[in-house]
């Protein structure tokens, strides 16, 4: 078992909070010192209260699923003696009302395009099986139904 951490930090600064006109821009901090600018999606919170230049949680969710799938695909392709030169996924997540009427990411479509080196390509059925095996192994895809708990700390 392993643990994976992220620190999410938002600071109000000198903005008024009570009028709902505060910035939704914040930072994600990861191990190794990586910091990522983050924000609510401009599709949900209008500019300038959000930041179009930042990653929003919905994009991060889609990227996480795509990245996990890709990493498993690359591993499985190598195990099958294939050499992958390029892997590009123009993944799409759809935010819509779920069966309870609440907004949720209701569908994520991975659209990977894979270029193999030399004669190491696959027919369509074999490529489909390899992607299905990667999907079955993807921790993130299997975690979508995971429990999410909140354990607040008062400062």
Coordinates of N, CA, C and O in Angstrom, one line a residue:
X1 N 0.8 -1.2 0.0 CA 0.0 0.0 0.0 C 0.9 1.2 0.0 O 2.0 1.2 0.5
X2 N 0.4 2.3 -0.6 CA 1.1 3.6 -0.6 C 0.2 4.7 -0.4 O -1.0 4.6 -0.5
X3 N 0.7 5.8 0.1 CA -0.1 7.0 0.3 C 0.3 8.1 -0.7 O 1.5 8.2 -1.0
X4 N -0.6 8.9 -1.1 CA -0.3 10.0 -2.1 C -1.0 11.3 -1.5 O -2.1 11.3 -1.2
X5 N -0.2 12.3 -1.5 CA -0.6 13.5 -0.8 C -0.6 14.7 -1.8 O 0.2 14.8 -2.7
X6 N -1.5 15.6 -1.5 CA -1.5 16.9 -2.2 C -2.0 17.9 -1.2 O -2.8 17.7 -0.4
X7 N -1.3 19.1 -1.3 CA -1.7 20.2 -0.5 C -2.4 21.2 -1.4 O -1.9 21.6 -2.4
X8 N -3.6 21.6 -1.0 CA -4.4 22.6 -1.8 C -4.5 23.9 -0.9 O -4.9 23.8 0.3
X9 N -4.0 25.0 -1.4 CA -4.0 26.2 -0.6 C -4.6 27.4 -1.3 O -4.3 27.7 -2.5
X10 N -5.5 28.1 -0.6 CA -6.2 29.3 -1.1 C -6.0 30.4 -0.1 O -6.2 30.1 1.1
X11 N -5.7 31.6 -0.5 CA -5.6 32.7 0.4 C -6.5 33.8 -0.2 O -6.5 34.2 -1.3
X12 N -7.3 34.4 0.7 CA -8.2 35.5 0.3 C -7.5 36.8 -0.1 O -7.9 37.5 -1.0
X13 N -6.4 37.1 0.6 CA -5.8 38.4 0.3 C -6.6 39.5 0.9 O -7.2 39.4 1.9
X14 N -6.7 40.6 0.1 CA -7.5 41.7 0.6 C -8.9 41.8 0.0 O -9.6 42.8 0.1
X15 N -9.3 40.8 -0.7 CA -10.6 40.8 -1.4 C -11.7 40.6 -0.3 O -11.5 39.9 0.7
X16 N -12.8 41.3 -0.6 CA -14.0 41.1 0.2 C -14.5 39.6 0.0 O -14.5 39.1 -1.1
X17 N -15.0 39.0 1.0 CA -15.4 37.6 0.9 C -17.0 37.5 0.9 O -17.6 36.7 0.2
X18 N -17.6 38.4 1.6 CA -19.0 38.3 1.8 C -19.9 38.7 0.6 O -21.0 38.3 0.4
X19 N -19.2 39.3 -0.4 CA -20.0 39.7 -1.6 C -19.9 38.6 -2.8 O -20.4 38.8 -3.9
X20 N -19.2 37.5 -2.5 CA -19.1 36.4 -3.4 C -18.2 36.8 -4.6 O -18.3 36.1 -5.7
X21 N -17.4 37.8 -4.5 CA -16.6 38.3 -5.6 C -15.1 38.0 -5.3 O -14.2 38.7 -5.7
X22 N -14.8 36.9 -4.6 CA -13.5 36.5 -4.3 C -12.9 35.6 -5.4 O -13.6 35.0 -6.1
X23 N -11.6 35.7 -5.5 CA -10.9 34.8 -6.5 C -11.0 33.4 -6.1 O -10.8 33.0 -5.0
X24 N -11.2 32.5 -7.1 CA -11.2 31.1 -6.9 C -9.8 30.5 -7.3 O -9.6 29.3 -7.2
X25 N -8.9 31.3 -7.6 CA -7.5 30.9 -7.9 C -6.9 30.4 -6.7 O -7.0 31.0 -5.6
X26 N -6.1 29.3 -6.8 CA -5.4 28.7 -5.7 C -4.2 27.9 -6.2 O -3.9 28.0 -7.4
X27 N -3.5 27.2 -5.3 CA -2.3 26.5 -5.7 C -2.4 25.0 -5.2 O -2.9 24.8 -4.1
X28 N -1.9 24.1 -6.1 CA -1.8 22.7 -5.7 C -0.3 22.5 -5.4 O 0.5 22.9 -6.3
X29 N 0.1 21.9 -4.3 CA 1.5 21.6 -4.0 C 1.7 20.1 -3.9 O 0.9 19.4 -3.3
X30 N 2.7 19.6 -4.6 CA 3.0 18.2 -4.6 C 4.4 17.9 -4.1 O 5.2 18.9 -4.1
X31 N 4.6 16.7 -3.8 CA 6.0 16.3 -3.3 C 7.0 16.7 -4.4 O 6.7 16.8 -5.6
X32 N 8.2 16.9 -4.0 CA 9.3 17.3 -4.9 C 9.3 18.8 -5.2 O 10.1 19.3 -6.0
X33 N 8.3 19.5 -4.6 CA 8.3 21.0 -4.8 C 7.5 21.5 -5.9 O 7.5 22.7 -6.2
X34 N 6.8 20.6 -6.6 CA 6.0 21.1 -7.8 C 4.8 21.8 -7.3 O 4.1 21.3 -6.4
X35 N 4.5 23.0 -7.9 CA 3.3 23.8 -7.6 C 2.6 24.0 -8.9 O 3.2 24.3 -9.9
X36 N 1.2 23.8 -8.8 CA 0.4 24.0 -10.0 C -0.6 25.0 -9.7 O -1.4 24.9 -8.7
X37 N -0.8 26.1 -10.6 CA -1.8 27.0 -10.4 C -3.2 26.3 -10.7 O -3.3 25.6 -11.7
X38 N -4.1 26.5 -9.8 CA -5.4 25.9 -10.0 C -6.5 26.9 -9.8 O -6.3 28.0 -9.3
X39 N -7.7 26.6 -10.2 CA -8.9 27.5 -10.1 C -10.1 26.7 -10.4 O -10.1 25.6 -11.0
X40 N -11.2 27.4 -10.0 CA -12.5 26.9 -10.5 C -12.5 27.0 -12.0 O -11.8 27.9 -12.6
X41 N -13.3 26.2 -12.7 CA -13.4 26.4 -14.2 C -14.1 27.7 -14.6 O -15.1 28.0 -14.0
X42 N -13.5 28.4 -15.6 CA -14.2 29.6 -16.1 C -15.6 29.3 -16.6 O -16.4 30.2 -16.8
X43 N -15.8 28.0 -17.0 CA -17.2 27.6 -17.4 C -18.2 27.6 -16.3 O -19.4 27.7 -16.5
X44 N -17.7 27.5 -15.1 CA -18.6 27.5 -13.9 C -18.5 28.8 -13.1 O -19.5 29.1 -12.5
X45 N -17.4 29.4 -13.0 CA -17.2 30.6 -12.3 C -16.6 31.6 -13.2 O -15.5 31.4 -13.7
X46 N -17.3 32.7 -13.6 CA -16.9 33.6 -14.6 C -15.6 34.3 -14.3 O -15.2 34.5 -13.1
X47 N -14.8 34.6 -15.3 CA -13.6 35.4 -15.2 C -14.1 36.8 -14.7 O -15.2 37.3 -15.0
X48 N -13.3 37.5 -14.0 CA -12.0 37.3 -13.4 C -12.0 36.6 -12.1 O -10.9 36.5 -11.5
X49 N -13.1 36.0 -11.7 CA -13.1 35.3 -10.4 C -12.5 33.9 -10.5 O -12.2 33.3 -9.5
X50 N -12.3 33.5 -11.7 CA -11.6 32.2 -11.9 C -10.4 32.6 -12.8 O -10.2 33.7 -13.2
X51 N -9.5 31.6 -13.0 CA -8.3 31.8 -13.9 C -8.3 30.8 -15.0 O -8.2 29.6 -14.8
X52 N -8.4 31.3 -16.2 CA -8.4 30.4 -17.4 C -7.0 29.8 -17.6 O -6.9 28.7 -18.2
X53 N -5.9 30.4 -17.0 CA -4.6 29.9 -17.2 C -4.3 28.8 -16.2 O -3.2 28.2 -16.2
X54 N -5.2 28.5 -15.3 CA -5.0 27.5 -14.2 C -5.7 26.2 -14.6 O -6.6 26.1 -15.4
X55 N -5.3 25.1 -13.9 CA -6.0 23.8 -14.0 C -7.2 23.8 -13.1 O -7.1 24.2 -12.0
X56 N -8.3 23.3 -13.6 CA -9.5 23.2 -12.8 C -9.7 21.8 -12.3 O -9.1 20.8 -13.0
X57 N -10.4 21.5 -11.3 CA -10.5 20.1 -10.7 C -11.1 19.1 -11.8 O -10.7 18.0 -11.8
X58 N -12.0 19.6 -12.6 CA -12.6 18.7 -13.6 C -11.5 18.3 -14.6 O -11.4 17.1 -15.0
X59 N -10.7 19.3 -15.1 CA -9.6 18.9 -16.0 C -8.6 18.0 -15.4 O -8.1 17.0 -16.0
X60 N -8.3 18.2 -14.1 CA -7.4 17.4 -13.4 C -7.9 15.9 -13.3 O -7.1 15.0 -13.4
X61 N -9.2 15.8 -13.1 CA -9.8 14.5 -13.0 C -9.7 13.7 -14.3 O -9.2 12.6 -14.3
X62 N -10.0 14.4 -15.4 CA -9.9 13.8 -16.7 C -8.4 13.5 -17.0 O -8.1 12.4 -17.5
X63 N -7.5 14.4 -16.7 CA -6.1 14.1 -17.0 C -5.5 13.0 -16.2 O -4.7 12.2 -16.6
X64 N -6.0 12.9 -14.9 CA -5.6 11.8 -14.1 C -6.0 10.4 -14.6 O -5.2 9.5 -14.7
X65 N -7.2 10.3 -15.1 CA -7.7 9.1 -15.7 C -6.9 8.8 -17.0 O -6.5 7.6 -17.2
X66 N -6.7 9.8 -17.8 CA -5.9 9.6 -19.0 C -4.5 9.2 -18.8 O -4.0 8.2 -19.4
X67 N -3.9 9.8 -17.8 CA -2.5 9.5 -17.5 C -2.3 8.1 -17.0 O -1.4 7.4 -17.4
X68 N -3.2 7.7 -16.0 CA -3.1 6.4 -15.5 C -3.3 5.3 -16.6 O -2.6 4.3 -16.6
X69 N -4.3 5.5 -17.4 CA -4.5 4.6 -18.5 C -3.3 4.5 -19.4 O -2.9 3.4 -19.8
X70 N -2.7 5.7 -19.8 CA -1.6 5.7 -20.7 C -0.4 4.9 -20.0 O 0.3 4.1 -20.7
X71 N -0.1 5.1 -18.7 CA 1.0 4.5 -18.1 C 0.8 3.0 -18.1 O 1.8 2.2 -18.4
X72 N -0.4 2.5 -17.9 CA -0.6 1.0 -18.0 C -0.5 0.5 -19.4 O 0.0 -0.5 -19.6
X73 N -1.0 1.3 -20.4 CA -0.9 0.9 -21.8 C 0.5 0.7 -22.2 O 0.9 -0.2 -22.8
X74 N 1.4 1.7 -21.8 CA 2.8 1.7 -22.2 C 3.5 0.4 -21.6 O 4.2 -0.3 -22.2
X75 N 3.1 0.1 -20.3 CA 3.7 -1.0 -19.6 C 3.3 -2.3 -20.3 O 4.1 -3.2 -20.6
X76 N 2.0 -2.4 -20.7 CA 1.5 -3.6 -21.3 C 2.0 -3.8 -22.7 O 2.4 -4.9 -23.2
X77 N 2.1 -2.7 -23.4 CA 2.7 -2.7 -24.8 C 4.1 -3.2 -24.8 O 4.5 -4.1 -25.6
X78 N 4.9 -2.7 -23.8 CA 6.3 -3.2 -23.7 C 6.4 -4.6 -23.4 O 7.1 -5.4 -23.9
X79 N 5.5 -5.1 -22.5 CA 5.5 -6.5 -22.1 C 5.1 -7.4 -23.3 O 5.5 -8.6 -23.3
X80 N 4.4 -6.9 -24.2 CA 4.0 -7.6 -25.4 C 5.0 -7.4 -26.6 O 4.8 -7.8 -27.7
X81 N 6.2 -6.8 -26.3 CA 7.2 -6.7 -27.2 C 7.0 -5.6 -28.2 O 7.7 -5.5 -29.3
X82 N 6.1 -4.7 -27.9 CA 5.8 -3.5 -28.8 C 6.6 -2.3 -28.4 O 6.9 -2.2 -27.2
X83 N 7.0 -1.5 -29.3 CA 7.7 -0.2 -29.0 C 6.8 0.9 -29.4 O 6.4 1.0 -30.6
X84 N 6.4 1.7 -28.4 CA 5.6 2.9 -28.7 C 6.4 4.1 -28.9 O 7.3 4.4 -28.0
X85 N 6.2 4.8 -30.0 CA 6.9 6.0 -30.2 C 6.2 7.3 -29.7 O 6.8 8.2 -29.3
X86 N 4.9 7.2 -29.8 CA 4.1 8.4 -29.4 C 2.7 8.0 -28.9 O 2.1 7.0 -29.5
X87 N 2.2 8.6 -27.9 CA 0.9 8.3 -27.3 C 0.3 9.7 -27.0 O 0.8 10.5 -26.3
X88 N -0.8 10.0 -27.7 CA -1.5 11.3 -27.4 C -3.0 11.0 -27.2 O -3.6 10.2 -27.9
X89 N -3.5 11.5 -26.1 CA -4.9 11.3 -25.7 C -5.6 12.6 -25.6 O -5.2 13.5 -24.8
X90 N -6.5 12.9 -26.4 CA -7.4 14.1 -26.3 C -8.6 13.7 -25.6 O -9.7 13.6 -26.1
X91 N -8.4 13.5 -24.3 CA -9.5 13.0 -23.4 C -10.6 14.1 -23.2 O -10.2 15.3 -23.2
X92 N -11.8 13.7 -22.9 CA -12.9 14.6 -22.7 C -13.7 14.1 -21.6 O -14.1 13.0 -21.5
X93 N -14.0 15.0 -20.6 CA -14.9 14.8 -19.5 C -16.1 15.6 -19.7 O -16.1 16.7 -20.1
X94 N -17.3 15.0 -19.4 CA -18.6 15.7 -19.5 C -19.1 16.0 -18.1 O -19.4 15.0 -17.4
X95 N -19.4 17.2 -17.8 CA -20.0 17.6 -16.6 C -21.5 17.8 -16.9 O -21.9 18.6 -17.8
X96 N -22.3 17.0 -16.3 CA -23.8 17.1 -16.5 C -24.5 16.7 -15.3 O -23.9 16.3 -14.3
X97 N -25.8 16.7 -15.4 CA -26.6 16.3 -14.2 C -26.7 14.7 -14.2 O -26.8 14.1 -15.2
X98 N -26.5 14.2 -13.0 CA -26.5 12.7 -12.8 C -28.0 12.3 -12.6 O -28.9 13.1 -12.6
X99 N -28.2 11.0 -12.3 CA -29.5 10.5 -12.1 C -30.2 11.2 -10.9 O -31.5 11.2 -10.8
X100 N -29.5 11.8 -9.9 CA -30.1 12.4 -8.8 C -30.3 13.9 -9.1 O -30.8 14.7 -8.2
X101 N -29.9 14.4 -10.3 CA -30.1 15.8 -10.6 C -28.9 16.7 -10.2 O -29.0 17.9 -10.4
X102 N -27.9 16.1 -9.6 CA -26.7 16.9 -9.2 C -25.6 16.9 -10.3 O -25.5 16.0 -11.1
X103 N -24.9 18.0 -10.4 CA -23.8 18.1 -11.3 C -22.7 17.1 -11.0 O -22.3 17.0 -9.8
X104 N -22.2 16.4 -12.0 CA -21.1 15.4 -11.8 C -20.4 15.2 -13.1 O -21.0 15.4 -14.2
X105 N -19.2 14.7 -13.0 CA -18.6 14.2 -14.2 C -19.2 12.9 -14.6 O -19.0 11.9 -13.9
X106 N -20.1 12.9 -15.5 CA -20.9 11.7 -15.8 C -20.3 10.8 -16.8 O -20.7 9.6 -16.9
X107 N -19.3 11.3 -17.6 CA -18.7 10.5 -18.6 C -17.3 11.0 -18.9 O -17.1 12.2 -18.9
X108 N -16.3 10.1 -19.0 CA -15.0 10.5 -19.5 C -14.7 9.6 -20.7 O -14.8 8.4 -20.6
X109 N -14.3 10.3 -21.7 CA -13.9 9.5 -23.0 C -12.4 9.7 -23.2 O -12.0 10.8 -23.4
X110 N -11.7 8.6 -23.2 CA -10.3 8.6 -23.5 C -10.2 8.3 -25.0 O -11.0 7.5 -25.6
X111 N -9.4 9.1 -25.7 CA -9.3 9.0 -27.2 C -7.8 8.8 -27.6 O -7.3 9.7 -28.3
X112 N -7.2 7.8 -27.1 CA -5.7 7.7 -27.3 C -5.4 7.3 -28.8 O -6.1 6.5 -29.4
X113 N -4.4 8.0 -29.3 CA -3.8 7.7 -30.6 C -2.4 7.3 -30.3 O -1.6 8.0 -29.7
X114 N -2.0 6.1 -30.8 CA -0.7 5.5 -30.5 C 0.0 5.2 -31.8 O -0.5 4.7 -32.8
X115 N 1.3 5.6 -31.8 CA 2.2 5.3 -32.9 C 3.2 4.4 -32.4 O 3.9 4.6 -31.4
X116 N 3.3 3.2 -33.2 CA 4.3 2.2 -32.8 C 5.5 2.3 -33.7 O 5.4 2.7 -34.9
X117 N 6.7 1.9 -33.2 CA 7.9 1.9 -34.0 C 7.9 0.7 -35.0 O 7.4 -0.4 -34.6
X118 N 8.4 0.9 -36.1 CA 8.6 -0.2 -37.1 C 7.4 -1.0 -37.4 O 6.3 -0.5 -37.5
X119 N 7.7 -2.3 -37.4 CA 6.6 -3.2 -37.8 C 5.8 -3.7 -36.5 O 5.0 -4.6 -36.6
X120 N 6.0 -3.0 -35.4 CA 5.4 -3.5 -34.2 C 4.0 -2.9 -34.0 O 3.6 -2.6 -32.8
X121 N 3.2 -2.8 -35.0 CA 1.9 -2.3 -34.8 C 0.9 -3.4 -34.6 O 1.2 -4.6 -34.7
X122 N -0.3 -3.1 -34.3 CA -1.3 -4.1 -33.9 C -2.5 -3.9 -34.9 O -2.8 -2.8 -35.4
X123 N -3.3 -5.0 -35.0 CA -4.6 -4.8 -35.7 C -5.6 -4.2 -34.7 O -5.3 -4.1 -33.5
X124 N -6.7 -3.8 -35.2 CA -7.7 -3.0 -34.4 C -8.2 -3.8 -33.2 O -8.3 -3.3 -32.1
X125 N -8.4 -5.1 -33.4 CA -8.9 -6.0 -32.3 C -7.8 -6.1 -31.2 O -8.2 -6.1 -30.0
X126 N -6.6 -6.3 -31.6 CA -5.5 -6.5 -30.6 C -5.3 -5.1 -29.9 O -5.0 -5.1 -28.6
X127 N -5.4 -4.0 -30.6 CA -5.2 -2.7 -29.9 C -6.3 -2.5 -28.9 O -6.1 -2.0 -27.8
X128 N -7.6 -2.9 -29.3 CA -8.7 -2.8 -28.4 C -8.5 -3.6 -27.1 O -8.8 -3.1 -26.0
X129 N -8.0 -4.8 -27.3 CA -7.8 -5.7 -26.1 C -6.7 -5.1 -25.2 O -6.8 -5.2 -24.0
X130 N -5.6 -4.5 -25.8 CA -4.6 -3.9 -25.0 C -5.1 -2.7 -24.2 O -4.8 -2.6 -23.0
X131 N -5.9 -1.9 -24.9 CA -6.5 -0.8 -24.1 C -7.5 -1.2 -23.1 O -7.5 -0.7 -22.0
X132 N -8.2 -2.3 -23.3 CA -9.2 -2.9 -22.3 C -8.4 -3.4 -21.1 O -8.8 -3.1 -19.9
X133 N -7.2 -4.0 -21.3 CA -6.4 -4.5 -20.2 C -5.8 -3.3 -19.4 O -5.8 -3.4 -18.2
X134 N -5.4 -2.3 -20.1 CA -4.9 -1.1 -19.4 C -6.0 -0.4 -18.6 O -5.8 -0.1 -17.4
X135 N -7.2 -0.4 -19.1 CA -8.4 0.2 -18.4 C -8.7 -0.6 -17.1 O -8.9 -0.1 -16.1
X136 N -8.6 -1.9 -17.2 CA -8.9 -2.8 -16.1 C -7.8 -2.6 -15.0 O -8.1 -2.8 -13.8
X137 N -6.6 -2.3 -15.3 CA -5.5 -2.1 -14.3 C -5.4 -0.7 -13.8 O -4.7 -0.5 -12.8
X138 N -6.0 0.3 -14.4 CA -5.9 1.7 -14.0 C -6.5 1.9 -12.6 O -7.7 1.8 -12.4
X139 N -5.6 2.3 -11.7 CA -6.0 2.5 -10.3 C -7.1 3.6 -10.3 O -8.0 3.6 -9.5
X140 N -6.9 4.7 -11.0 CA -7.8 5.8 -11.0 C -9.2 5.5 -11.5 O -10.2 5.8 -10.9
X141 N -9.2 4.8 -12.6 CA -10.5 4.4 -13.2 C -11.3 3.4 -12.2 O -12.5 3.6 -12.0
X142 N -10.5 2.6 -11.5 CA -11.1 1.7 -10.5 C -11.5 2.5 -9.2 O -12.3 2.0 -8.4
X143 N -11.0 3.6 -9.0 CA -11.2 4.4 -7.8 C -12.4 5.4 -7.9 O -12.8 6.0 -6.9
X144 N -13.0 5.5 -9.1 CA -14.0 6.5 -9.3 C -15.1 6.3 -8.3 O -15.8 7.3 -7.8
X145 N -15.4 5.1 -7.8 CA -16.4 4.9 -6.8 C -15.9 4.9 -5.4 O -16.6 4.4 -4.5
X146 N -14.7 5.4 -5.2 CA -14.1 5.3 -3.9 C -14.8 6.2 -2.9 O -15.4 7.2 -3.2
X147 N -14.6 5.9 -1.7 CA -15.1 6.7 -0.6 C -14.3 8.0 -0.5 O -13.1 8.0 -0.6
X148 N -15.0 9.1 -0.3 CA -14.4 10.4 -0.1 C -14.9 10.9 1.3 O -16.1 11.0 1.4
X149 N -13.9 11.1 2.2 CA -14.3 11.5 3.5 C -13.7 12.9 3.8 O -12.8 13.3 3.2
X150 N -14.4 13.6 4.7 CA -13.9 14.9 5.0 C -13.6 14.9 6.5 O -14.5 14.6 7.3
X151 N -12.4 15.2 6.9 CA -12.0 15.2 8.4 C -11.5 16.6 8.7 O -10.3 16.9 8.8
X152 N -12.4 17.6 8.9 CA -11.9 19.0 9.1 C -11.2 19.2 10.4 O -11.4 18.6 11.4
X153 N -10.3 20.2 10.3 CA -9.5 20.7 11.5 C -9.8 22.2 11.6 O -9.6 23.0 10.7
X154 N -10.2 22.6 12.8 CA -10.5 24.0 13.1 C -9.2 24.7 13.6 O -8.5 24.2 14.5
X155 N -8.8 25.8 13.0 CA -7.6 26.5 13.4 C -8.0 27.8 14.2 O -9.0 28.3 14.0

